[in-house]
Each structure stands twice: as structure tokens, then as C-alpha cells.
N, CA, C and O atoms as a DFTB+ gen file, in Angstrom:
720 C
 N C O
     1  1       0.854      -1.186       0.000
     2  2       0.000       0.000       0.000
     3  2       0.894       1.242       0.000
     4  3       1.881       1.306       0.733
     5  1       0.540       2.226      -0.827
     6  2       1.353       3.441      -0.904
     7  2       1.257       4.268       0.387
     8  3       0.333       4.116       1.186
     9  1       2.237       5.136       0.549
    10  2       2.240       6.059       1.686
    11  2       1.647       7.381       1.213
    12  3       2.037       7.914       0.174
    13  1       0.707       7.898       1.981
    14  2       0.053       9.165       1.674
    15  2       0.630      10.254       2.565
    16  3       1.046       9.994       3.693
    17  1       0.650      11.466       2.050
    18  2       1.035      12.618       2.847
    19  2      -0.214      13.166       3.522
    20  3      -1.315      13.120       2.974
    21  1      -0.011      13.680       4.715
    22  2      -1.130      14.236       5.485
    23  2      -0.707      15.606       5.981
    24  3       0.392      15.782       6.508
    25  1      -1.593      16.569       5.802
    26  2      -1.309      17.938       6.203
    27  2      -2.550      18.520       6.864
    28  3      -3.657      18.380       6.343
    29  1      -2.376      19.160       7.987
    30  2      -3.495      19.861       8.616
    31  2      -3.407      21.318       8.195
    32  3      -2.410      21.995       8.445
    33  1      -4.479      21.790       7.545
    34  2      -4.498      23.148       7.026
    35  2      -5.839      23.780       7.363
    36  3      -6.887      23.242       7.007
    37  1      -5.815      24.913       8.044
    38  2      -7.045      25.604       8.445
    39  2      -7.986      24.646       9.182
    40  3      -9.200      24.682       8.985
    41  1      -7.420      23.803      10.019
    42  2      -8.137      22.831      10.854
    43  2      -8.705      21.638      10.084
    44  3      -9.423      20.821      10.661
    45  1      -8.394      21.527       8.796
    46  2      -8.870      20.410       7.984
    47  2      -7.671      19.525       7.656
    48  3      -6.624      20.021       7.238
    49  1      -7.822      18.236       7.843
    50  2      -6.773      17.302       7.446
    51  2      -6.937      17.038       5.952
    52  3      -8.021      16.680       5.492
    53  1      -5.858      17.217       5.204
    54  2      -5.863      16.934       3.769
    55  2      -4.887      15.783       3.539
    56  3      -3.747      15.822       4.002
    57  1      -5.342      14.767       2.826
    58  2      -4.542      13.570       2.588
    59  2      -4.436      13.315       1.090
    60  3      -5.434      13.341       0.370
    61  1      -3.212      13.069       0.633
    62  2      -2.979      12.761      -0.779
    63  2      -1.666      12.011      -0.934
    64  3      -0.786      12.072      -0.075
    65  1      -1.561      11.317      -2.029
    66  2      -0.320      10.633      -2.368
    67  2       0.704      11.626      -2.922
    68  3       1.893      11.320      -3.014
    69  1       0.226      12.821      -3.291
    70  2       1.060      13.830      -3.949
    71  2       1.153      15.116      -3.135
    72  3       0.140      15.667      -2.706
    73  1       2.371      15.583      -2.931
    74  2       2.579      16.864      -2.246
    75  2       1.975      18.009      -3.074
    76  3       1.458      18.982      -2.525
    77  1       2.052      17.873      -4.390
    78  2       1.513      18.900      -5.289
    79  2      -0.004      19.034      -5.109
    80  3      -0.533      20.145      -5.064
    81  1      -0.696      17.897      -5.007
    82  2      -2.144      17.925      -4.776
    83  2      -2.477      18.555      -3.425
    84  3      -3.434      19.320      -3.310
    85  1      -1.684      18.231      -2.410
    86  2      -1.899      18.821      -1.077
    87  2      -1.778      20.339      -1.144
    88  3      -2.596      21.068      -0.584
    89  1      -0.754      20.792      -1.830
    90  2      -0.522      22.229      -1.941
    91  2      -1.675      22.918      -2.666
    92  3      -2.159      23.961      -2.226
    93  1      -2.107      22.333      -3.773
    94  2      -3.184      22.963      -4.541
    95  2      -4.494      22.962      -3.764
    96  3      -5.234      23.946      -3.796
    97  1      -4.788      21.867      -3.066
    98  2      -6.025      21.827      -2.283
    99  2      -5.969      22.844      -1.145
   100  3      -6.972      23.488      -0.838
   101  1      -4.816      22.989      -0.527
   102  2      -4.657      23.996       0.526
   103  2      -4.910      25.392      -0.025
   104  3      -5.577      26.209       0.611
   105  1      -4.376      25.660      -1.208
   106  2      -4.593      26.971      -1.839
   107  2      -6.062      27.176      -2.179
   108  3      -6.561      28.298      -2.089
   109  1      -6.770      26.109      -2.571
   110  2      -8.201      26.219      -2.878
   111  2      -9.001      26.549      -1.615
   112  3      -9.920      27.368      -1.653
   113  1      -8.654      25.918      -0.514
   114  2      -9.314      26.209       0.770
   115  2      -9.090      27.677       1.133
   116  3     -10.023      28.372       1.534
   117  1      -7.870      28.134       0.992
   118  2      -7.534      29.532       1.292
   119  2      -8.255      30.489       0.333
   120  3      -8.659      31.581       0.734
   121  1      -8.414      30.086      -0.914
   122  2      -9.121      30.886      -1.914
   123  2     -10.571      31.115      -1.487
   124  3     -11.097      32.220      -1.622
   125  1     -11.211      30.067      -0.974
   126  2     -12.582      30.214      -0.478
   127  2     -12.596      31.139       0.729
   128  3     -13.460      32.009       0.841
   129  1     -11.643      30.953       1.630
   130  2     -11.583      31.781       2.843
   131  2     -11.487      33.262       2.478
   132  3     -12.134      34.102       3.103
   133  1     -10.690      33.576       1.479
   134  2     -10.495      34.976       1.078
   135  2     -11.697      35.550       0.329
   136  3     -11.988      36.742       0.428
   137  1     -12.392      34.689      -0.421
   138  2     -13.474      35.178      -1.278
   139  2     -14.881      34.969      -0.723
   140  3     -15.806      35.677      -1.120
   141  1     -15.059      34.015       0.183
   142  2     -16.370      33.729       0.785
   143  2     -16.186      33.299       2.244
   144  3     -16.358      32.126       2.573
   145  1     -15.837      34.249       3.114
   146  2     -15.562      33.891       4.511
   147  2     -16.705      33.141       5.205
   148  3     -16.449      32.253       6.018
   149  1     -17.946      33.481       4.899
   150  2     -19.068      32.784       5.562
   151  2     -19.160      31.334       5.101
   152  3     -19.425      30.441       5.906
   153  1     -18.944      31.099       3.821
   154  2     -18.953      29.735       3.284
   155  2     -17.774      28.950       3.835
   156  3     -17.877      27.747       4.078
   157  1     -16.663      29.631       4.028
   158  2     -15.454      28.978       4.552
   159  2     -15.729      28.337       5.911
   160  3     -15.159      27.291       6.223
   161  1     -16.586      28.944       6.716
   162  2     -16.902      28.364       8.035
   163  2     -17.469      26.955       7.898
   164  3     -17.174      26.084       8.717
   165  1     -18.279      26.730       6.870
   166  2     -18.810      25.380       6.639
   167  2     -17.712      24.434       6.153
   168  3     -17.631      23.288       6.595
   169  1     -16.884      24.913       5.258
   170  2     -15.788      24.080       4.761
   171  2     -14.853      23.704       5.894
   172  3     -14.346      22.584       5.957
   173  1     -14.634      24.652       6.785
   174  2     -13.759      24.412       7.932
   175  2     -14.335      23.346       8.868
   176  3     -13.611      22.779       9.686
   177  1     -15.621      23.080       8.746
   178  2     -16.232      22.046       9.583
   179  2     -15.954      20.636       9.053
   180  3     -16.288      19.646       9.703
   181  1     -15.337      20.552       7.859
   182  2     -14.921      19.244       7.367
   183  2     -13.802      18.707       8.259
   184  3     -12.912      19.455       8.663
   185  1     -13.851      17.429       8.560
   186  2     -12.749      16.819       9.294
   187  2     -11.590      16.532       8.360
   188  3     -10.428      16.641       8.750
   189  1     -11.909      16.159       7.108
   190  2     -10.839      15.793       6.184
   191  2     -11.261      15.963       4.734
   192  3     -12.440      15.885       4.387
   193  1     -10.255      16.197       3.900
   194  2     -10.380      16.146       2.447
   195  2      -9.403      15.059       2.018
   196  3      -8.198      15.167       2.244
   197  1      -9.930      14.022       1.403
   198  2      -9.100      12.912       0.949
   199  2      -9.016      12.950      -0.568
   200  3     -10.041      13.020      -1.247
   201  1      -7.824      12.904      -1.093
   202  2      -7.633      12.904      -2.542
   203  2      -7.288      11.478      -2.950
   204  3      -6.210      10.963      -2.652
   205  1      -8.227      10.869      -3.633
   206  2      -8.122       9.465      -4.046
   207  2      -7.183       9.363      -5.240
   208  3      -7.291      10.146      -6.184
   209  1      -6.273       8.414      -5.206
   210  2      -5.172       8.367      -6.160
   211  2      -5.524       7.877      -7.557
   212  3      -4.617       7.743      -8.378
   213  1      -6.754       7.608      -7.869
   214  2      -7.134       7.150      -9.210
   215  2      -7.542       8.335     -10.080
   216  3      -8.026       9.353      -9.585
   217  1      -7.335       8.179     -11.388
   218  2      -7.745       9.225     -12.325
   219  2      -9.268       9.256     -12.424
   220  3      -9.934       8.236     -12.253
   221  1      -9.795      10.415     -12.696
   222  2     -11.229      10.581     -12.834
   223  2     -11.667      11.861     -12.154
   224  3     -10.867      12.556     -11.529
   225  1     -12.942      12.159     -12.282
   226  2     -13.468      13.420     -11.767
   227  2     -14.529      13.230     -10.690
   228  3     -15.084      14.209     -10.191
   229  1     -14.815      11.999     -10.328
   230  2     -15.847      11.766      -9.329
   231  2     -15.391      12.312      -7.970
   232  3     -14.204      12.354      -7.645
   233  1     -16.377      12.718      -7.217
   234  2     -16.110      13.141      -5.836
   235  2     -17.353      12.863      -5.019
   236  3     -18.445      12.702      -5.563
   237  1     -17.181      12.808      -3.722
   238  2     -18.317      12.480      -2.858
   239  2     -18.113      13.069      -1.470
   240  3     -17.013      13.066      -0.919
   241  1     -19.195      13.566      -0.937
   242  2     -19.196      14.091       0.424
   243  2     -19.800      13.050       1.351
   244  3     -20.898      12.551       1.107
   245  1     -19.086      12.728       2.405
   246  2     -19.578      11.834       3.447
   247  2     -20.016      12.744       4.603
   248  3     -19.193      13.212       5.390
   249  1     -21.326      12.982       4.684
   250  2     -21.870      13.966       5.630
   251  2     -21.563      13.603       7.077
   252  3     -20.993      14.393       7.828
   253  1     -21.948      12.414       7.439
   254  2     -21.811      11.985       8.830
   255  2     -20.353      12.036       9.290
   256  3     -20.056      12.443      10.414
   257  1     -19.455      11.616       8.404
   258  2     -18.034      11.575       8.741
   259  2     -17.349      12.924       8.542
   260  3     -16.218      13.125       8.985
   261  1     -18.039      13.849       7.872
   262  2     -17.499      15.181       7.556
   263  2     -16.218      15.061       6.736
   264  3     -15.208      15.700       7.028
   265  1     -16.290      14.217       5.695
   266  2     -15.148      13.978       4.822
   267  2     -15.581      14.176       3.371
   268  3     -16.630      13.689       2.949
   269  1     -14.757      14.897       2.621
   270  2     -14.963      15.032       1.188
   271  2     -13.842      14.282       0.481
   272  3     -12.668      14.451       0.809
   273  1     -14.213      13.454      -0.490
   274  2     -13.246      12.687      -1.278
   275  2     -13.360      13.133      -2.729
   276  3     -14.459      13.236      -3.274
   277  1     -12.218      13.394      -3.344
   278  2     -12.205      13.675      -4.779
   279  2     -11.037      12.928      -5.405
   280  3     -10.071      12.570      -4.732
   281  1     -11.146      12.706      -6.687
   282  2     -10.065      12.011      -7.391
   283  2      -8.982      13.000      -7.801
   284  3      -9.233      14.191      -7.982
   285  1      -7.781      12.474      -7.940
   286  2      -6.616      13.309      -8.205
   287  2      -6.720      14.105      -9.503
   288  3      -6.200      15.218      -9.578
   289  1      -7.371      13.570     -10.512
   290  2      -7.499      14.281     -11.781
   291  2      -8.294      15.576     -11.604
   292  3      -8.028      16.571     -12.277
   293  1      -9.253      15.556     -10.711
   294  2     -10.022      16.768     -10.411
   295  2      -9.085      17.865      -9.910
   296  3      -9.184      19.019     -10.329
   297  1      -8.189      17.497      -9.021
   298  2      -7.257      18.480      -8.451
   299  2      -6.272      18.951      -9.521
   300  3      -6.032      20.150      -9.666
   301  1      -5.713      18.021     -10.256
   302  2      -4.692      18.353     -11.251
   303  2      -5.216      19.236     -12.373
   304  3      -4.532      20.167     -12.800
   305  1      -6.414      18.956     -12.852
   306  2      -6.906      19.625     -14.055
   307  2      -7.802      20.829     -13.797
   308  3      -8.165      21.536     -14.737
   309  1      -8.159      21.072     -12.561
   310  2      -9.012      22.221     -12.249
   311  2      -8.163      23.452     -11.985
   312  3      -7.067      23.367     -11.431
   313  1      -8.695      24.599     -12.393
   314  2      -8.055      25.851     -11.983
   315  2      -8.296      26.013     -10.484
   316  3      -9.129      25.320      -9.901
   317  1      -7.575      26.914      -9.882
   318  2      -7.759      27.165      -8.453
   319  2      -9.193      27.618      -8.165
   320  3      -9.804      27.179      -7.190
   321  1      -9.723      28.497      -9.019
   322  2     -11.091      28.991      -8.827
   323  2     -12.108      27.860      -8.951
   324  3     -13.052      27.782      -8.165
   325  1     -11.915      26.984      -9.938
   326  2     -12.871      25.889     -10.120
   327  2     -12.797      24.898      -8.960
   328  3     -13.830      24.439      -8.472
   329  1     -11.589      24.566      -8.518
   330  2     -11.434      23.659      -7.383
   331  2     -12.079      24.265      -6.131
   332  3     -12.748      23.563      -5.373
   333  1     -11.879      25.555      -5.921
   334  2     -12.510      26.234      -4.792
   335  2     -14.034      26.206      -4.934
   336  3     -14.749      26.075      -3.940
   337  1     -14.528      26.330      -6.167
   338  2     -15.984      26.302      -6.381
   339  2     -16.565      24.932      -6.029
   340  3     -17.709      24.840      -5.584
   341  1     -15.791      23.877      -6.223
   342  2     -16.247      22.544      -5.803
   343  2     -16.409      22.500      -4.286
   344  3     -17.348      21.889      -3.776
   345  1     -15.504      23.141      -3.576
   346  2     -15.623      23.220      -2.113
   347  2     -16.865      24.015      -1.714
   348  3     -17.543      23.664      -0.748
   349  1     -17.163      25.073      -2.447
   350  2     -18.369      25.865      -2.186
   351  2     -19.613      24.996      -2.405
   352  3     -20.560      25.052      -1.621
   353  1     -19.603      24.202      -3.465
   354  2     -20.709      23.283      -3.745
   355  2     -20.921      22.329      -2.565
   356  3     -22.047      22.132      -2.108
   357  1     -19.831      21.745      -2.084
   358  2     -19.945      20.802      -0.966
   359  2     -20.352      21.508       0.324
   360  3     -21.053      20.932       1.156
   361  1     -19.918      22.748       0.490
   362  2     -20.334      23.521       1.674
   363  2     -21.850      23.705       1.680
   364  3     -22.478      23.661       2.738
   365  1     -22.442      23.912       0.493
   366  2     -23.902      24.039       0.412
   367  2     -24.580      22.739       0.823
   368  3     -25.610      22.761       1.496
   369  1     -24.009      21.608       0.422
   370  2     -24.565      20.320       0.856
   371  2     -24.430      20.152       2.373
   372  3     -25.324      19.597       3.012
   373  1     -23.340      20.618       2.946
   374  2     -23.199      20.569       4.414
   375  2     -24.270      21.438       5.073
   376  3     -24.858      21.048       6.082
   377  1     -24.518      22.612       4.499
   378  2     -25.551      23.503       5.042
   379  2     -26.920      22.805       4.993
   380  3     -27.688      22.863       5.954
   381  1     -27.209      22.159       3.883
   382  2     -28.476      21.441       3.739
   383  2     -28.569      20.334       4.793
   384  3     -29.569      20.224       5.501
   385  1     -27.543      19.537       4.886
   386  2     -27.529      18.414       5.821
   387  2     -27.654      18.897       7.264
   388  3     -28.448      18.359       8.036
   389  1     -26.874      19.904       7.623
   390  2     -26.892      20.422       8.997
   391  2     -28.225      21.080       9.329
   392  3     -28.619      21.142      10.494
   393  1     -28.921      21.572       8.302
   394  2     -30.230      22.188       8.500
   395  2     -31.375      21.188       8.471
   396  3     -32.544      21.570       8.533
   397  1     -31.038      19.905       8.377
   398  2     -32.066      18.868       8.388
   399  2     -32.744      18.654       7.049
   400  3     -33.754      17.955       6.966
   401  1     -32.197      19.249       6.002
   402  2     -32.761      19.065       4.663
   403  2     -32.118      17.861       3.991
   404  3     -31.031      17.423       4.369
   405  1     -32.803      17.343       2.996
   406  2     -32.234      16.279       2.178
   407  2     -31.099      16.891       1.347
   408  3     -31.309      17.874       0.636
   409  1     -29.912      16.312       1.437
   410  2     -28.731      16.897       0.802
   411  2     -28.363      16.204      -0.501
   412  3     -27.216      16.293      -0.939
   413  1     -29.304      15.521      -1.125
   414  2     -29.077      14.929      -2.434
   415  2     -30.382      14.990      -3.216
   416  3     -31.448      15.221      -2.646
   417  1     -30.289      14.781      -4.518
   418  2     -31.464      14.862      -5.379
   419  2     -31.514      16.186      -6.121
   420  3     -30.643      17.039      -5.951
   421  1     -32.528      16.349      -6.936
   422  2     -32.611      17.503      -7.834
   423  2     -32.638      18.842      -7.103
   424  3     -31.920      19.766      -7.485
   425  1     -33.444      18.957      -6.072
   426  2     -33.528      20.230      -5.347
   427  2     -32.203      20.575      -4.671
   428  3     -31.722      21.703      -4.775
   429  1     -31.622      19.606      -3.984
   430  2     -30.355      19.828      -3.283
   431  2     -29.237      20.165      -4.270
   432  3     -28.445      21.075      -4.027
   433  1     -29.175      19.442      -5.370
   434  2     -28.129      19.710      -6.362
   435  2     -28.333      21.071      -7.023
   436  3     -27.366      21.767      -7.333
   437  1     -29.588      21.443      -7.234
   438  2     -29.858      22.763      -7.809
   439  2     -29.354      23.881      -6.908
   440  3     -28.749      24.841      -7.385
   441  1     -29.598      23.761      -5.618
   442  2     -29.124      24.777      -4.666
   443  2     -27.595      24.817      -4.617
   444  3     -26.995      25.892      -4.607
   445  1     -26.976      23.644      -4.588
   446  2     -25.514      23.579      -4.526
   447  2     -24.895      24.114      -5.824
   448  3     -23.889      24.823      -5.796
   449  1     -25.503      23.768      -6.944
   450  2     -25.039      24.270      -8.248
   451  2     -25.109      25.794      -8.287
   452  3     -24.158      26.444      -8.721
   453  1     -26.216      26.365      -7.842
   454  2     -26.360      27.823      -7.883
   455  2     -25.331      28.512      -6.986
   456  3     -24.793      29.555      -7.357
   457  1     -25.053      27.948      -5.817
   458  2     -24.023      28.514      -4.937
   459  2     -22.650      28.433      -5.616
   460  3     -21.875      29.389      -5.594
   461  1     -22.368      27.276      -6.215
   462  2     -21.094      27.090      -6.912
   463  2     -20.988      28.043      -8.099
   464  3     -19.934      28.634      -8.334
   465  1     -22.073      28.188      -8.839
   466  2     -22.067      29.044     -10.031
   467  2     -21.834      30.507      -9.662
   468  3     -21.060      31.203     -10.319
   469  1     -22.517      30.976      -8.595
   470  2     -22.317      32.370      -8.154
   471  2     -20.847      32.613      -7.808
   472  3     -20.261      33.624      -8.194
   473  1     -20.271      31.669      -7.077
   474  2     -18.871      31.793      -6.686
   475  2     -17.972      31.788      -7.922
   476  3     -17.090      32.637      -8.054
   477  1     -18.191      30.851      -8.808
   478  2     -17.357      30.715      -9.991
   479  2     -17.517      31.915     -10.927
   480  3     -16.554      32.351     -11.558
   481  1     -18.722      32.436     -11.010
   482  2     -18.961      33.603     -11.866
   483  2     -18.159      34.807     -11.384
   484  3     -17.715      35.622     -12.193
   485  1     -17.972      34.924     -10.066
   486  2     -17.227      36.062      -9.532
   487  2     -15.722      35.816      -9.450
   488  3     -14.952      36.766      -9.312
   489  1     -15.289      34.554      -9.532
   490  2     -13.858      34.272      -9.358
   491  2     -13.208      33.539     -10.537
   492  3     -11.987      33.578     -10.687
   493  1     -14.006      32.877     -11.365
   494  2     -13.456      32.060     -12.449
   495  2     -13.621      32.721     -13.803
   496  3     -13.816      33.932     -13.906
   497  1     -13.539      31.905     -14.831
   498  2     -13.663      32.403     -16.199
   499  2     -15.046      32.071     -16.763
   500  3     -15.759      31.226     -16.223
   501  1     -15.409      32.737     -17.839
   502  2     -16.678      32.451     -18.513
   503  2     -16.725      30.996     -18.977
   504  3     -17.765      30.341     -18.903
   505  1     -15.590      30.506     -19.453
   506  2     -15.518      29.126     -19.937
   507  2     -15.806      28.138     -18.810
   508  3     -16.475      27.126     -19.022
   509  1     -15.303      28.431     -17.620
   510  2     -15.550      27.547     -16.481
   511  2     -17.017      27.559     -16.077
   512  3     -17.571      26.519     -15.723
   513  1     -17.644      28.715     -16.125
   514  2     -19.076      28.810     -15.813
   515  2     -19.874      28.039     -16.862
   516  3     -20.823      27.332     -16.525
   517  1     -19.496      28.172     -18.119
   518  2     -20.187      27.438     -19.190
   519  2     -20.000      25.930     -19.010
   520  3     -20.935      25.160     -19.229
   521  1     -18.810      25.512     -18.615
   522  2     -18.535      24.092     -18.361
   523  2     -19.427      23.576     -17.230
   524  3     -20.026      22.507     -17.339
   525  1     -19.506      24.348     -16.145
   526  2     -20.347      23.971     -15.015
   527  2     -21.813      23.867     -15.453
   528  3     -22.511      22.926     -15.077
   529  1     -22.271      24.830     -16.243
   530  2     -23.648      24.803     -16.738
   531  2     -23.920      23.541     -17.554
   532  3     -24.975      22.920     -17.427
   533  1     -22.955      23.172     -18.390
   534  2     -23.151      21.975     -19.221
   535  2     -23.197      20.715     -18.355
   536  3     -23.961      19.794     -18.644
   537  1     -22.396      20.669     -17.308
   538  2     -22.435      19.516     -16.399
   539  2     -23.775      19.443     -15.668
   540  3     -24.337      18.362     -15.491
   541  1     -24.276      20.593     -15.251
   542  2     -25.553      20.622     -14.532
   543  2     -26.689      20.117     -15.418
   544  3     -27.574      19.397     -14.956
   545  1     -26.659      20.494     -16.675
   546  2     -27.704      20.045     -17.613
   547  2     -27.695      18.529     -17.788
   548  3     -28.722      17.930     -18.108
   549  1     -26.538      17.915     -17.580
   550  2     -26.428      16.455     -17.700
   551  2     -26.956      15.724     -16.460
   552  3     -27.075      14.499     -16.464
   553  1     -27.272      16.476     -15.404
   554  2     -27.806      15.916     -14.156
   555  2     -26.897      14.811     -13.596
   556  3     -27.248      13.631     -13.612
   557  1     -25.740      15.219     -13.110
   558  2     -24.750      14.261     -12.609
   559  2     -25.250      13.432     -11.431
   560  3     -24.672      12.387     -11.133
   561  1     -26.285      13.862     -10.771
   562  2     -26.795      13.158      -9.593
   563  2     -27.774      12.040      -9.959
   564  3     -28.229      11.300      -9.086
   565  1     -28.093      11.919     -11.237
   566  2     -28.994      10.861     -11.695
   567  2     -28.152       9.783     -12.369
   568  3     -27.340      10.074     -13.247
   569  1     -28.352       8.554     -11.953
   570  2     -27.651       7.418     -12.554
   571  2     -28.660       6.590     -13.346
   572  3     -29.836       6.512     -12.990
   573  1     -28.194       5.992     -14.394
   574  2     -29.037       5.107     -15.211
   575  2     -28.671       3.659     -14.914
   576  3     -27.497       3.288     -14.906
   577  1     -29.685       2.857     -14.674
   578  2     -29.462       1.428     -14.476
   579  2     -29.227       0.777     -15.839
   580  3     -29.395       1.422     -16.874
   581  1     -28.847      -0.479     -15.841
   582  2     -28.554      -1.168     -17.100
   583  2     -29.779      -1.247     -18.018
   584  3     -29.641      -1.352     -19.237
   585  1     -30.970      -1.197     -17.428
   586  2     -32.176      -1.222     -18.272
   587  2     -32.674       0.186     -18.624
   588  3     -33.768       0.339     -19.166
   589  1     -31.868       1.217     -18.314
   590  2     -32.192       2.581     -18.716
   591  2     -33.009       3.383     -17.731
   592  3     -33.295       4.552     -17.987
   593  1     -33.399       2.792     -16.605
   594  2     -34.195       3.526     -15.610
   595  2     -33.307       4.521     -14.866
   596  3     -32.149       4.242     -14.554
   597  1     -33.881       5.678     -14.595
   598  2     -33.158       6.707     -13.842
   599  2     -33.317       6.457     -12.351
   600  3     -34.418       6.196     -11.866
   601  1     -32.214       6.538     -11.637
   602  2     -32.248       6.416     -10.181
   603  2     -31.438       7.555      -9.585
   604  3     -30.479       8.031     -10.192
   605  1     -31.826       7.985      -8.401
   606  2     -31.069       9.025      -7.716
   607  2     -29.788       8.447      -7.161
   608  3     -29.768       7.352      -6.600
   609  1     -28.715       9.207      -7.328
   610  2     -27.440       8.838      -6.731
   611  2     -27.502       9.253      -5.266
   612  3     -27.741      10.423      -4.965
   613  1     -27.292       8.329      -4.371
   614  2     -27.296       8.681      -2.955
   615  2     -25.934       8.438      -2.313
   616  3     -25.448       9.280      -1.557
   617  1     -25.327       7.318      -2.599
   618  2     -24.021       7.039      -2.026
   619  2     -23.373       5.919      -2.821
   620  3     -24.005       4.905      -3.115
   621  1     -22.121       6.111      -3.160
   622  2     -21.455       5.097      -3.975
   623  2     -21.059       3.896      -3.131
   624  3     -20.954       3.966      -1.906
   625  1     -20.852       2.831      -3.812
   626  2     -20.301       1.634      -3.193
   627  2     -18.893       1.502      -3.731
   628  3     -18.611       1.935      -4.849
   629  1     -18.016       0.917      -2.962
   630  2     -16.714       0.602      -3.508
   631  2     -15.575       1.475      -3.056
   632  3     -15.409       1.733      -1.864
   633  1     -14.767       1.943      -4.039
   634  2     -13.479       2.552      -3.709
   635  2     -13.528       3.722      -2.728
   636  3     -12.727       3.765      -1.793
   637  1     -14.441       4.666      -2.915
   638  2     -14.488       5.799      -1.986
   639  2     -14.832       5.326      -0.575
   640  3     -14.213       5.759       0.397
   641  1     -15.819       4.439      -0.466
   642  2     -16.191       3.918       0.854
   643  2     -15.007       3.207       1.497
   644  3     -14.737       3.391       2.684
   645  1     -14.304       2.398       0.716
   646  2     -13.146       1.677       1.242
   647  2     -12.036       2.634       1.660
   648  3     -11.398       2.437       2.695
   649  1     -11.808       3.660       0.864
   650  2     -10.780       4.660       1.152
   651  2     -11.088       5.400       2.453
   652  3     -10.209       5.589       3.293
   653  1     -12.331       5.810       2.606
   654  2     -12.747       6.504       3.836
   655  2     -12.638       5.559       5.035
   656  3     -12.188       5.964       6.107
   657  1     -13.047       4.310       4.855
   658  2     -12.951       3.324       5.951
   659  2     -11.498       3.122       6.369
   660  3     -11.205       3.042       7.562
   661  1     -10.595       3.041       5.410
   662  2      -9.169       2.905       5.736
   663  2      -8.678       4.120       6.512
   664  3      -7.954       3.988       7.498
   665  1      -9.079       5.310       6.056
   666  2      -8.667       6.539       6.733
   667  2      -9.197       6.578       8.169
   668  3      -8.448       6.860       9.105
   669  1     -10.476       6.297       8.334
   670  2     -11.088       6.359       9.663
   671  2     -10.532       5.306      10.619
   672  3     -10.445       5.541      11.825
   673  1     -10.157       4.147      10.081
   674  2      -9.602       3.078      10.927
   675  2      -8.118       3.282      11.211
   676  3      -7.491       2.491      11.915
   677  1      -7.563       4.367      10.645
   678  2      -6.141       4.691      10.799
   679  2      -5.233       3.625      10.180
   680  3      -4.079       3.467      10.580
   681  1      -5.771       2.901       9.201
   682  2      -4.983       1.887       8.497
   683  2      -4.403       2.425       7.191
   684  3      -3.652       1.730       6.507
   685  1      -4.753       3.653       6.852
   686  2      -4.177       4.291       5.688
   687  2      -2.788       4.785       6.100
   688  3      -2.657       5.541       7.062
   689  1      -1.775       4.364       5.386
   690  2      -0.407       4.755       5.744
   691  2      -0.184       6.207       5.368
   692  3      -0.156       6.558       4.188
   693  1      -0.025       7.056       6.388
   694  2       0.174       8.481       6.140
   695  2       1.465       8.962       6.777
   696  3       1.926       8.428       7.786
   697  1       2.029       9.980       6.162
   698  2       3.234      10.632       6.659
   699  2       2.909      12.101       6.809
   700  3       2.522      12.738       5.830
   701  1       3.049      12.664       7.998
   702  2       2.751      14.088       8.169
   703  2       3.668      14.952       7.307
   704  3       4.860      14.675       7.172
   705  1       3.101      15.982       6.737
   706  2       3.856      16.929       5.949
   707  2       3.945      18.208       6.760
   708  3       2.924      18.781       7.141
   709  1       5.128      18.645       7.016
   710  2       5.331      19.843       7.834
   711  2       4.967      21.097       7.042
   712  3       5.145      21.165       5.826
   713  1       4.456      22.078       7.769
   714  2       4.152      23.385       7.157
   715  2       5.467      24.100       6.851
   716  3       6.442      23.982       7.593
   717  1       5.472      24.838       5.754
   718  2       6.665      25.627       5.408
   719  2       6.596      26.980       6.055
   720  3       7.505      27.792       5.885
């Protein structure tokens, strides 16, 4: 099993196999703090941000555990503003969950999308806002079964769950990264 780096930044533990990913995620957290201090308070309530070492763009918020997991390709290929906007999106889901609302489905995703879009519109590029709009139109929260039926995405099975379980059980091999 590979060794992951672990860094505590703004009270959030960030874990990744790459120092570069840790640095960029830390900068994204700071970007939110500078541009949306009230939203940052929700992000700061995360216990951890785990960067999963596989390529891809999937990510998932574990509400109860207060952990957000994203794949490394998301970190590598996103601009700082776009990566920060993903944190804003997840902060909206935390607000929904903490307020006793359902934090998944069309209504919840619409609210989170609008919060993310407002942030991105003020900090990112037009192209990034257009990209986000195109993703929203595809309804990423709806999954199709093999027979074509639409089902709501509620929680994945598999790698993210296993990764979070390893982290929580302290069986994930981590090496602390000192602050510069």
C-alpha cells in the first residue's frame, strides 16, 4: 500500500499521495476563505479532504463523517477557482444536511449548483461557468441502471467507501507533511 502525505491546514486534514495535490487543495481552501468567509466556516467544519489516487473526476461528500473525497485528476486539471468552487458546492450540501434538509437529489443539487455558479462567476472564467452549466444540464446526480431507468445517486459503493474506511480506521499509511 502506498504512503500518503497528510497535512493539517485551516483545521482540515488533507490527505494525498502527492505533495503537489496537497498544496493545490490547501490553496483552494484559502481561496474560499479569502473570497467567501461565511462559506469557509462550513468548509472548515470538514474533518478531512481525501484525494483518491485514481484518475477521474468523481467526488463524494460523506456527511456523517465530515469527509470530502475527490479524485486526483479533479485536483490536477481544475483551476484554483474551479477547485474552490467545488468546495463551495460541498459547503452548500453541508448547510443542507446540517439544516435537516435532504442533501441529495434535484432540489439539493440545484441549490448547490447555484451557490457554486455564483462563486465561480465572480472568481473564475466564462468558460468555467459554461462548463459547469453543461455539467448541470447532464444531471450528474442521476444514474441510469442497465435497463435505462433513472435512479437518484445517494451514495457510492466501492473505492471511496473503502478509502474513507481505511482513513477512519487509521490503516491508511500516512506521513505528516510539515508546514513551510
